[in-house]
N, CA, C and O atoms as a CHARMM CRD file, in Angstrom:
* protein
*
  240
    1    1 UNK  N     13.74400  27.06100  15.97200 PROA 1      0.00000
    2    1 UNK  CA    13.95500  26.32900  14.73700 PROA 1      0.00000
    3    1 UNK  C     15.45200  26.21700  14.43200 PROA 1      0.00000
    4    1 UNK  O     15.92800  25.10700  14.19500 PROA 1      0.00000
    5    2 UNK  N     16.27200  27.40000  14.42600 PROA 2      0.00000
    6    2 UNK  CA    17.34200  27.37500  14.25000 PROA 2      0.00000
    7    2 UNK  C     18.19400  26.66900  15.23700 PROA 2      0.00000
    8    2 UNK  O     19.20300  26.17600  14.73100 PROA 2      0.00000
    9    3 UNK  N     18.05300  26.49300  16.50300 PROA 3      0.00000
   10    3 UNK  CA    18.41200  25.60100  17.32700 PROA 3      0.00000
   11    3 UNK  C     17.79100  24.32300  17.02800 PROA 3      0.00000
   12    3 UNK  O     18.60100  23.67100  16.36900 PROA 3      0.00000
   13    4 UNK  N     17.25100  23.99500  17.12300 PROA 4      0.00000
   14    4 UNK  CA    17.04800  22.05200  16.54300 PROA 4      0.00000
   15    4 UNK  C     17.84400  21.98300  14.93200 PROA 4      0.00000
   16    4 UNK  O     18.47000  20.99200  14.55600 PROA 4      0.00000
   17    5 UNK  N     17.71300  22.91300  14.32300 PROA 5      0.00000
   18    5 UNK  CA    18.86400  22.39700  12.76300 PROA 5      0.00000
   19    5 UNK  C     20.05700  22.33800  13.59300 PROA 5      0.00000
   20    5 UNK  O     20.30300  21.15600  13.83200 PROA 5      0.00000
   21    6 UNK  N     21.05500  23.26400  14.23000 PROA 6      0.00000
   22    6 UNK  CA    22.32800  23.06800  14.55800 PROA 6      0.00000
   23    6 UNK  C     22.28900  22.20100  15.70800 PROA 6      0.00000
   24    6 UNK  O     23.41200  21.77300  15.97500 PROA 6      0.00000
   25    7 UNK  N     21.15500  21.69500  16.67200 PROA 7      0.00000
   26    7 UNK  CA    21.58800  20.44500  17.68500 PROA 7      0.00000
   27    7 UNK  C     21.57200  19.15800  16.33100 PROA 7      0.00000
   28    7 UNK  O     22.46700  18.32500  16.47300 PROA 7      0.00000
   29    8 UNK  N     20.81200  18.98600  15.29700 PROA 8      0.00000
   30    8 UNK  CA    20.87600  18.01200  14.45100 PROA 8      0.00000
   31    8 UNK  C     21.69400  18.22700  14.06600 PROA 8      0.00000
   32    8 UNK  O     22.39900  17.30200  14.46900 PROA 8      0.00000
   33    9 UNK  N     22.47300  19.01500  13.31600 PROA 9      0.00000
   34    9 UNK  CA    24.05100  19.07200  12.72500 PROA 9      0.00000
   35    9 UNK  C     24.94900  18.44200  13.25300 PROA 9      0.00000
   36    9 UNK  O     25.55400  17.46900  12.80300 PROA 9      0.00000
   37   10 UNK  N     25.14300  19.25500  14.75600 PROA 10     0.00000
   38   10 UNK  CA    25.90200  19.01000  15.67500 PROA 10     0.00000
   39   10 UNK  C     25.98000  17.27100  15.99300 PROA 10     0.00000
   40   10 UNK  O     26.97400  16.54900  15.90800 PROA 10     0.00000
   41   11 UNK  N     24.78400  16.95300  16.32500 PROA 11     0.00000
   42   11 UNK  CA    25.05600  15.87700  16.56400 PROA 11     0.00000
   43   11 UNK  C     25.53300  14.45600  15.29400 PROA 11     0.00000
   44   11 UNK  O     26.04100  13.35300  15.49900 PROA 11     0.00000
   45   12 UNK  N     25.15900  15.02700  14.21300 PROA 12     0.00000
   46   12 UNK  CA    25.37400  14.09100  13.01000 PROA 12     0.00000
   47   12 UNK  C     27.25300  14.14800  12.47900 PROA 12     0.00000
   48   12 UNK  O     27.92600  13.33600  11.84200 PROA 12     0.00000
   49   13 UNK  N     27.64700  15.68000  13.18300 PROA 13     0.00000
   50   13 UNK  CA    29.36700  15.61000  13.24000 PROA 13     0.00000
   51   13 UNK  C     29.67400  14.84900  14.02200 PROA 13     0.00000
   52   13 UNK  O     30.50200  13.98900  13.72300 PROA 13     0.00000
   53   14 UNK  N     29.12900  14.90400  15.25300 PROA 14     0.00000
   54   14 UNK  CA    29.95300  14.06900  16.52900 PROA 14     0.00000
   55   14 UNK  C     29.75000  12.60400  16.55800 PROA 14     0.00000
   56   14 UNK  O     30.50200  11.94500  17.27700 PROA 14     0.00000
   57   15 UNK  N     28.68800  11.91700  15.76100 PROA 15     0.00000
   58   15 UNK  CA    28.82300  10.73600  15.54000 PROA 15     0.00000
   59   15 UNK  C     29.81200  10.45700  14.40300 PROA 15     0.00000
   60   15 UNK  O     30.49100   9.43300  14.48200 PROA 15     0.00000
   61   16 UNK  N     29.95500  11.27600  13.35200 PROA 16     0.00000
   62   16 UNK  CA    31.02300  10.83100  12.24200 PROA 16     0.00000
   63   16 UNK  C     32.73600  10.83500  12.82500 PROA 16     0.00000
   64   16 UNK  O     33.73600  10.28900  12.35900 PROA 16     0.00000
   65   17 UNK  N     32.55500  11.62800  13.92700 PROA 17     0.00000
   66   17 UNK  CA    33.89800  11.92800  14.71100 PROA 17     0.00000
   67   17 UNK  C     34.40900  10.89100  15.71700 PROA 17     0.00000
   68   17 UNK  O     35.57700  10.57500  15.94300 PROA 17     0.00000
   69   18 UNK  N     33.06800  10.34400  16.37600 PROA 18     0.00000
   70   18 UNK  CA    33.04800   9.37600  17.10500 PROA 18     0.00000
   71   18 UNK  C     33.75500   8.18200  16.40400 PROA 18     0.00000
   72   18 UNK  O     34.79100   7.65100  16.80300 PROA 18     0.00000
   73   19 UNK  N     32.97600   7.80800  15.19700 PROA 19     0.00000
   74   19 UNK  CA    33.50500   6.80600  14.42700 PROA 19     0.00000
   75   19 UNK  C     34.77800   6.50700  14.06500 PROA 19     0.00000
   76   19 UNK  O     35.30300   5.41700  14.29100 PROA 19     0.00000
   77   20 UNK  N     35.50300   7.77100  13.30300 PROA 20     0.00000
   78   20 UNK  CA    36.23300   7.92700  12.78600 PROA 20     0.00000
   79   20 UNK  C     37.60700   7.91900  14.39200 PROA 20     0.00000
   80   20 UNK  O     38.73400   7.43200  14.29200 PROA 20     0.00000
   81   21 UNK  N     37.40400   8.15900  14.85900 PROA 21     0.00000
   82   21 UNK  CA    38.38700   8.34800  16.60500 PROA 21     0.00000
   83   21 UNK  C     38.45500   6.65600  16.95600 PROA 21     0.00000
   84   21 UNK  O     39.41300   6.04300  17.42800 PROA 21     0.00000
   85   22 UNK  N     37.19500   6.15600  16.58800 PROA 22     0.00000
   86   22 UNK  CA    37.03700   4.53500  17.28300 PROA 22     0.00000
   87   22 UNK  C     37.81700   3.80300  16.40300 PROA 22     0.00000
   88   22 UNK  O     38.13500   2.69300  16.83100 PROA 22     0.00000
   89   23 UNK  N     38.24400   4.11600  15.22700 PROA 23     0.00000
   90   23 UNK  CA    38.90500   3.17200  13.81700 PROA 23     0.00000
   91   23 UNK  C     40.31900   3.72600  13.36200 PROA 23     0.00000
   92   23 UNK  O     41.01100   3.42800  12.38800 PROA 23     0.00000
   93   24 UNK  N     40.57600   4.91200  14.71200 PROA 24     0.00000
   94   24 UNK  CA    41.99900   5.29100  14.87400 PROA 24     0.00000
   95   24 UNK  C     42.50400   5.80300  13.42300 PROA 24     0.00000
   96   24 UNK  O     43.59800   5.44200  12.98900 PROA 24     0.00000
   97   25 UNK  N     41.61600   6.69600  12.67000 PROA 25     0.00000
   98   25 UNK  CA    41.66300   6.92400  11.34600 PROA 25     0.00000
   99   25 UNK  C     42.15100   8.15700  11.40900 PROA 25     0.00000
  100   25 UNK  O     42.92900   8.20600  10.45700 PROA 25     0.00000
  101   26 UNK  N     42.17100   9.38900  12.06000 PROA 26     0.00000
  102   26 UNK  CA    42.68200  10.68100  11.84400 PROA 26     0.00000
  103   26 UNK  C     43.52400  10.59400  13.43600 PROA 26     0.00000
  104   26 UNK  O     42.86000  10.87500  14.43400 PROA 26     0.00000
  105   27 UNK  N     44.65900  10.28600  13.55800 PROA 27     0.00000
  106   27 UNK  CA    45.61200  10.39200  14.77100 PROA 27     0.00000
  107   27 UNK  C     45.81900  12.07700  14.91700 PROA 27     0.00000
  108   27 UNK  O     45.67800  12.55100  16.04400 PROA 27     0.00000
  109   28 UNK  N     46.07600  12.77500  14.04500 PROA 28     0.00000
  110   28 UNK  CA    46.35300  14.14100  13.91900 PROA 28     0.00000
  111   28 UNK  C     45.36400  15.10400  13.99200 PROA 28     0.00000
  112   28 UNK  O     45.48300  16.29700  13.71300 PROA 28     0.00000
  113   29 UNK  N     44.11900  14.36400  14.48900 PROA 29     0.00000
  114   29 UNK  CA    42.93400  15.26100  14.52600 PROA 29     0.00000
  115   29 UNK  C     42.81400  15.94100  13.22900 PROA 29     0.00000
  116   29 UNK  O     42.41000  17.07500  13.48500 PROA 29     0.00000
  117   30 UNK  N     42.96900  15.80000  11.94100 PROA 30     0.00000
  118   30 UNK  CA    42.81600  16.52800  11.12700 PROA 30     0.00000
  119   30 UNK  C     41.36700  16.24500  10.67900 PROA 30     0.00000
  120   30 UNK  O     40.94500  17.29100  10.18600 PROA 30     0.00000
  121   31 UNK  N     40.39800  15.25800  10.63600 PROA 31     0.00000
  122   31 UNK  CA    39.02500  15.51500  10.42900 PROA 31     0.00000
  123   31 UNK  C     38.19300  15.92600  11.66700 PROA 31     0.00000
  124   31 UNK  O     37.01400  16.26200  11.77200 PROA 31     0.00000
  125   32 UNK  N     38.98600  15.81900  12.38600 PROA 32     0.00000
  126   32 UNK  CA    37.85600  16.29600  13.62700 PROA 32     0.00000
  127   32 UNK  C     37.85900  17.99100  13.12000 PROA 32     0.00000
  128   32 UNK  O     36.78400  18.55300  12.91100 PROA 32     0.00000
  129   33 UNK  N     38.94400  18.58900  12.98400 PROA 33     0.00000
  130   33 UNK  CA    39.20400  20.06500  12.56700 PROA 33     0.00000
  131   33 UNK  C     38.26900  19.99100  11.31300 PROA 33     0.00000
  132   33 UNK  O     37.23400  20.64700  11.43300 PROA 33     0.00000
  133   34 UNK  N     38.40400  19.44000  10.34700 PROA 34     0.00000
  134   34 UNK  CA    37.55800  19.57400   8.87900 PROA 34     0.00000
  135   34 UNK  C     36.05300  19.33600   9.65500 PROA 34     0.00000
  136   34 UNK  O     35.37500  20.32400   9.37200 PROA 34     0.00000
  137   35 UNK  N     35.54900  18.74000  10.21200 PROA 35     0.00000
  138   35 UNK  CA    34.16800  18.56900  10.32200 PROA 35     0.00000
  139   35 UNK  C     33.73200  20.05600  11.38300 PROA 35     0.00000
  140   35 UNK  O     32.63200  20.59700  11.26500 PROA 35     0.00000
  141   36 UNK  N     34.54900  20.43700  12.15200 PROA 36     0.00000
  142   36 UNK  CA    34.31000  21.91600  13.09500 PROA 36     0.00000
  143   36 UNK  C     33.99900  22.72800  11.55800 PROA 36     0.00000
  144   36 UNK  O     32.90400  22.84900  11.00800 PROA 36     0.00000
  145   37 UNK  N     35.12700  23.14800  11.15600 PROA 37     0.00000
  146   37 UNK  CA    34.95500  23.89900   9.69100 PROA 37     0.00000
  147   37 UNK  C     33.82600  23.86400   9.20900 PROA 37     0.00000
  148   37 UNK  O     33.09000  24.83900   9.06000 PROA 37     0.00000
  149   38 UNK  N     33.49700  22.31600   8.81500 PROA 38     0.00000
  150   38 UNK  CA    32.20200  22.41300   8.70800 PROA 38     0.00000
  151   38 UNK  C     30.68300  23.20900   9.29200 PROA 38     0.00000
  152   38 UNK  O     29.72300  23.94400   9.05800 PROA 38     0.00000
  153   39 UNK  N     31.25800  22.54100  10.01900 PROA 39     0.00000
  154   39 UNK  CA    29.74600  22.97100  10.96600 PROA 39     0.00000
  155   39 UNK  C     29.66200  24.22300  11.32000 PROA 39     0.00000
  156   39 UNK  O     28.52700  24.69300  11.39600 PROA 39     0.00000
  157   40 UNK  N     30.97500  25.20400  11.67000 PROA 40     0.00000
  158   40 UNK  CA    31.40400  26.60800  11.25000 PROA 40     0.00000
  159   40 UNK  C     30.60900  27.16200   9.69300 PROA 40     0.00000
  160   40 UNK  O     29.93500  28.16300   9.45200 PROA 40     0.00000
  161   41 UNK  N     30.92200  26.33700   9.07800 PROA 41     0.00000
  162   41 UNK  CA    30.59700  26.89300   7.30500 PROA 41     0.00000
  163   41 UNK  C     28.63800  27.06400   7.43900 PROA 41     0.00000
  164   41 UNK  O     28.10900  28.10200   7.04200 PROA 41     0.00000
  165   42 UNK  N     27.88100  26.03100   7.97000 PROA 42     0.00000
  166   42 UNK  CA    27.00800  25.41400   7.65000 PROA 42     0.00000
  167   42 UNK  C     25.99800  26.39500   8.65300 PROA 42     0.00000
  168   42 UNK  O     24.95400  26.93300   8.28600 PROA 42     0.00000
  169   43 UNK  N     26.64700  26.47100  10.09000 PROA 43     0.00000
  170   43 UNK  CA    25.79000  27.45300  10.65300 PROA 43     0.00000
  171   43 UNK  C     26.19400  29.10600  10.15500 PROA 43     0.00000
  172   43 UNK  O     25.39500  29.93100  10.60000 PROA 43     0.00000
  173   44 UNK  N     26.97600  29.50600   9.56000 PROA 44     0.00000
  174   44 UNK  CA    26.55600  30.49800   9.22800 PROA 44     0.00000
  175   44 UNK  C     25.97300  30.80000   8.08900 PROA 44     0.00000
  176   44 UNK  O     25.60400  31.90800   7.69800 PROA 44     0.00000
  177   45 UNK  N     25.88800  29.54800   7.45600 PROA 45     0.00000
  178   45 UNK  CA    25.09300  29.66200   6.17400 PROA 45     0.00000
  179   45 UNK  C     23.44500  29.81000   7.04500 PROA 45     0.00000
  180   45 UNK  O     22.81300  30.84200   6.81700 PROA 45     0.00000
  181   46 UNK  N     22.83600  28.77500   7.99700 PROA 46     0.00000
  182   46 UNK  CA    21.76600  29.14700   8.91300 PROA 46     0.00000
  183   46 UNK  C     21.38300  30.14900   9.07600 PROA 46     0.00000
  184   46 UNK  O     20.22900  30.45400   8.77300 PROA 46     0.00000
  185   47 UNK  N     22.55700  31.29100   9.81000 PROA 47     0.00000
  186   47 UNK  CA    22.24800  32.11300   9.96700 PROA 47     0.00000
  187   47 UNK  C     21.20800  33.74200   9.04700 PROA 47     0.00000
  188   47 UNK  O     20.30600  34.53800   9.31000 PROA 47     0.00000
  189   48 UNK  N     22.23100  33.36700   7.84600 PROA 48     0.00000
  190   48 UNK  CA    21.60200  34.31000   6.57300 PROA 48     0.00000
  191   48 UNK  C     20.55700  34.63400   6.63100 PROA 48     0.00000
  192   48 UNK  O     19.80900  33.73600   7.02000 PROA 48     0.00000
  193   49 UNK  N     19.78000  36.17200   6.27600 PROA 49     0.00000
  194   49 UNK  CA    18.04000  36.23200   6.00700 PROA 49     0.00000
  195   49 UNK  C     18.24800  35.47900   4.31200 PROA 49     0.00000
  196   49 UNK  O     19.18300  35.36400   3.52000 PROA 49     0.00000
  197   50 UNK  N     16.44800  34.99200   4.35700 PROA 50     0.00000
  198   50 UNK  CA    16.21200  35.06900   3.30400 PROA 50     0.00000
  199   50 UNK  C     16.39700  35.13800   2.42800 PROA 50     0.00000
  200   50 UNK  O     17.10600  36.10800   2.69800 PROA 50     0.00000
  201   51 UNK  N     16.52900  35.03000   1.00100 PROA 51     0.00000
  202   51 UNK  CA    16.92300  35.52400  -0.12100 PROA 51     0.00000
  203   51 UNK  C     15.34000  36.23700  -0.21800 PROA 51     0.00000
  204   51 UNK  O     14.46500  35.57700   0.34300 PROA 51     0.00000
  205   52 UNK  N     14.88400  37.58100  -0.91000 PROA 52     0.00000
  206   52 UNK  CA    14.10600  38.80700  -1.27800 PROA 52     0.00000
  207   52 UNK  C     13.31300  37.86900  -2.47800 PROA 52     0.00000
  208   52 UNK  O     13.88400  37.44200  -3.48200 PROA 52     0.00000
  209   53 UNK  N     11.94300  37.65700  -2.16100 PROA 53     0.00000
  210   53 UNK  CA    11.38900  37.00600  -2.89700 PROA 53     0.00000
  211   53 UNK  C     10.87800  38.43400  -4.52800 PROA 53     0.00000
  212   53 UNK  O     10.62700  39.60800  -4.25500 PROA 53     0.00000
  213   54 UNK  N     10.85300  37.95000  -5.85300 PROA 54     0.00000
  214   54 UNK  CA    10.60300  38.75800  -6.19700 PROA 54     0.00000
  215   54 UNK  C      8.91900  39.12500  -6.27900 PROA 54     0.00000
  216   54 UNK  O      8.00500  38.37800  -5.93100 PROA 54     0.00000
  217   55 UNK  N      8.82400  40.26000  -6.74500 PROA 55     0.00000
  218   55 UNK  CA     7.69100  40.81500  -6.63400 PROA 55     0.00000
  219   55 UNK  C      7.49600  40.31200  -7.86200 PROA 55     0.00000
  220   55 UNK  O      8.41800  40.27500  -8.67700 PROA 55     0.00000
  221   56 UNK  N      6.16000  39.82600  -8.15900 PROA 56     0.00000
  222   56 UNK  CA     6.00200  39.59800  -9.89700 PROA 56     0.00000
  223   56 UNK  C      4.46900  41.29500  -9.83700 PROA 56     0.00000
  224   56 UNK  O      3.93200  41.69500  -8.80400 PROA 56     0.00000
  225   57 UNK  N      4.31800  41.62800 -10.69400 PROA 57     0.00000
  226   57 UNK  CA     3.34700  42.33300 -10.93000 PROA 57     0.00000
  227   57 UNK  C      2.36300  41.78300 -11.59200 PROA 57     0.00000
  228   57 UNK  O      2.45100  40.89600 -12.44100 PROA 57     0.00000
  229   58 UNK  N      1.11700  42.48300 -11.07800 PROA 58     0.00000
  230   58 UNK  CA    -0.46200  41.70000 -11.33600 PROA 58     0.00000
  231   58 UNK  C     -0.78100  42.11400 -12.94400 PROA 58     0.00000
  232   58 UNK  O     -0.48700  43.22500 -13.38600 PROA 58     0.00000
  233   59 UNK  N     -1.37100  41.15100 -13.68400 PROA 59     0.00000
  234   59 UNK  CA    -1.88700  41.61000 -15.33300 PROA 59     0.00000
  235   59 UNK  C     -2.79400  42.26200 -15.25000 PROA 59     0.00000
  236   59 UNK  O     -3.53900  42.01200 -14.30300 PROA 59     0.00000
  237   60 UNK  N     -3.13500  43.28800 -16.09000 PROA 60     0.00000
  238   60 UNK  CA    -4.68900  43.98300 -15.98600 PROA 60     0.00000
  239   60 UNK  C     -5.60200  43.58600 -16.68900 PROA 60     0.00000
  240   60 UNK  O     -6.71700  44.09900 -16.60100 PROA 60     0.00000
C-alpha cells in the first residue's frame, strides 16, 4: 500500500518537473529541489503509525 501512494506521488512530481524543465521555467533547478523536499516531507508523513484511536467507554 505504502508503495503504490509513493510510486503515485512520485510520479505526479516528475510530471510537474517535466513540465516545468520543458517551459525552461526553473534554470537553477530550484523547483525541481522544492518538489524533492516535498516528496521528502510527504513520505515521511506516510511513514507515521496511526494516530491511537480513543477508547470511548460502554454506558451501563
Amino acid at each position: 500500500d505504502l508503495r503504490v501512494r509513493v510510486a503515485r506521488l512520485v510520479a505526479c512530481k516528475v510530471t510537474l518537473a517535466a513540465r516545468v524543465d520543458s517551459f525552461h521555467e526553473s534554470p537553477n533547478g530550484e523547483q525541481g529541489k522544492f518538489l524533492l523536499s516535498e516528496i521528502e516531507r510527504r513520505l515521511e508523513k506516510l511513514q507515521e503509525p496511526p494516530p491511537v484511536k480513543a477508547i470511548k467507554p460502554l454506558l451501563p
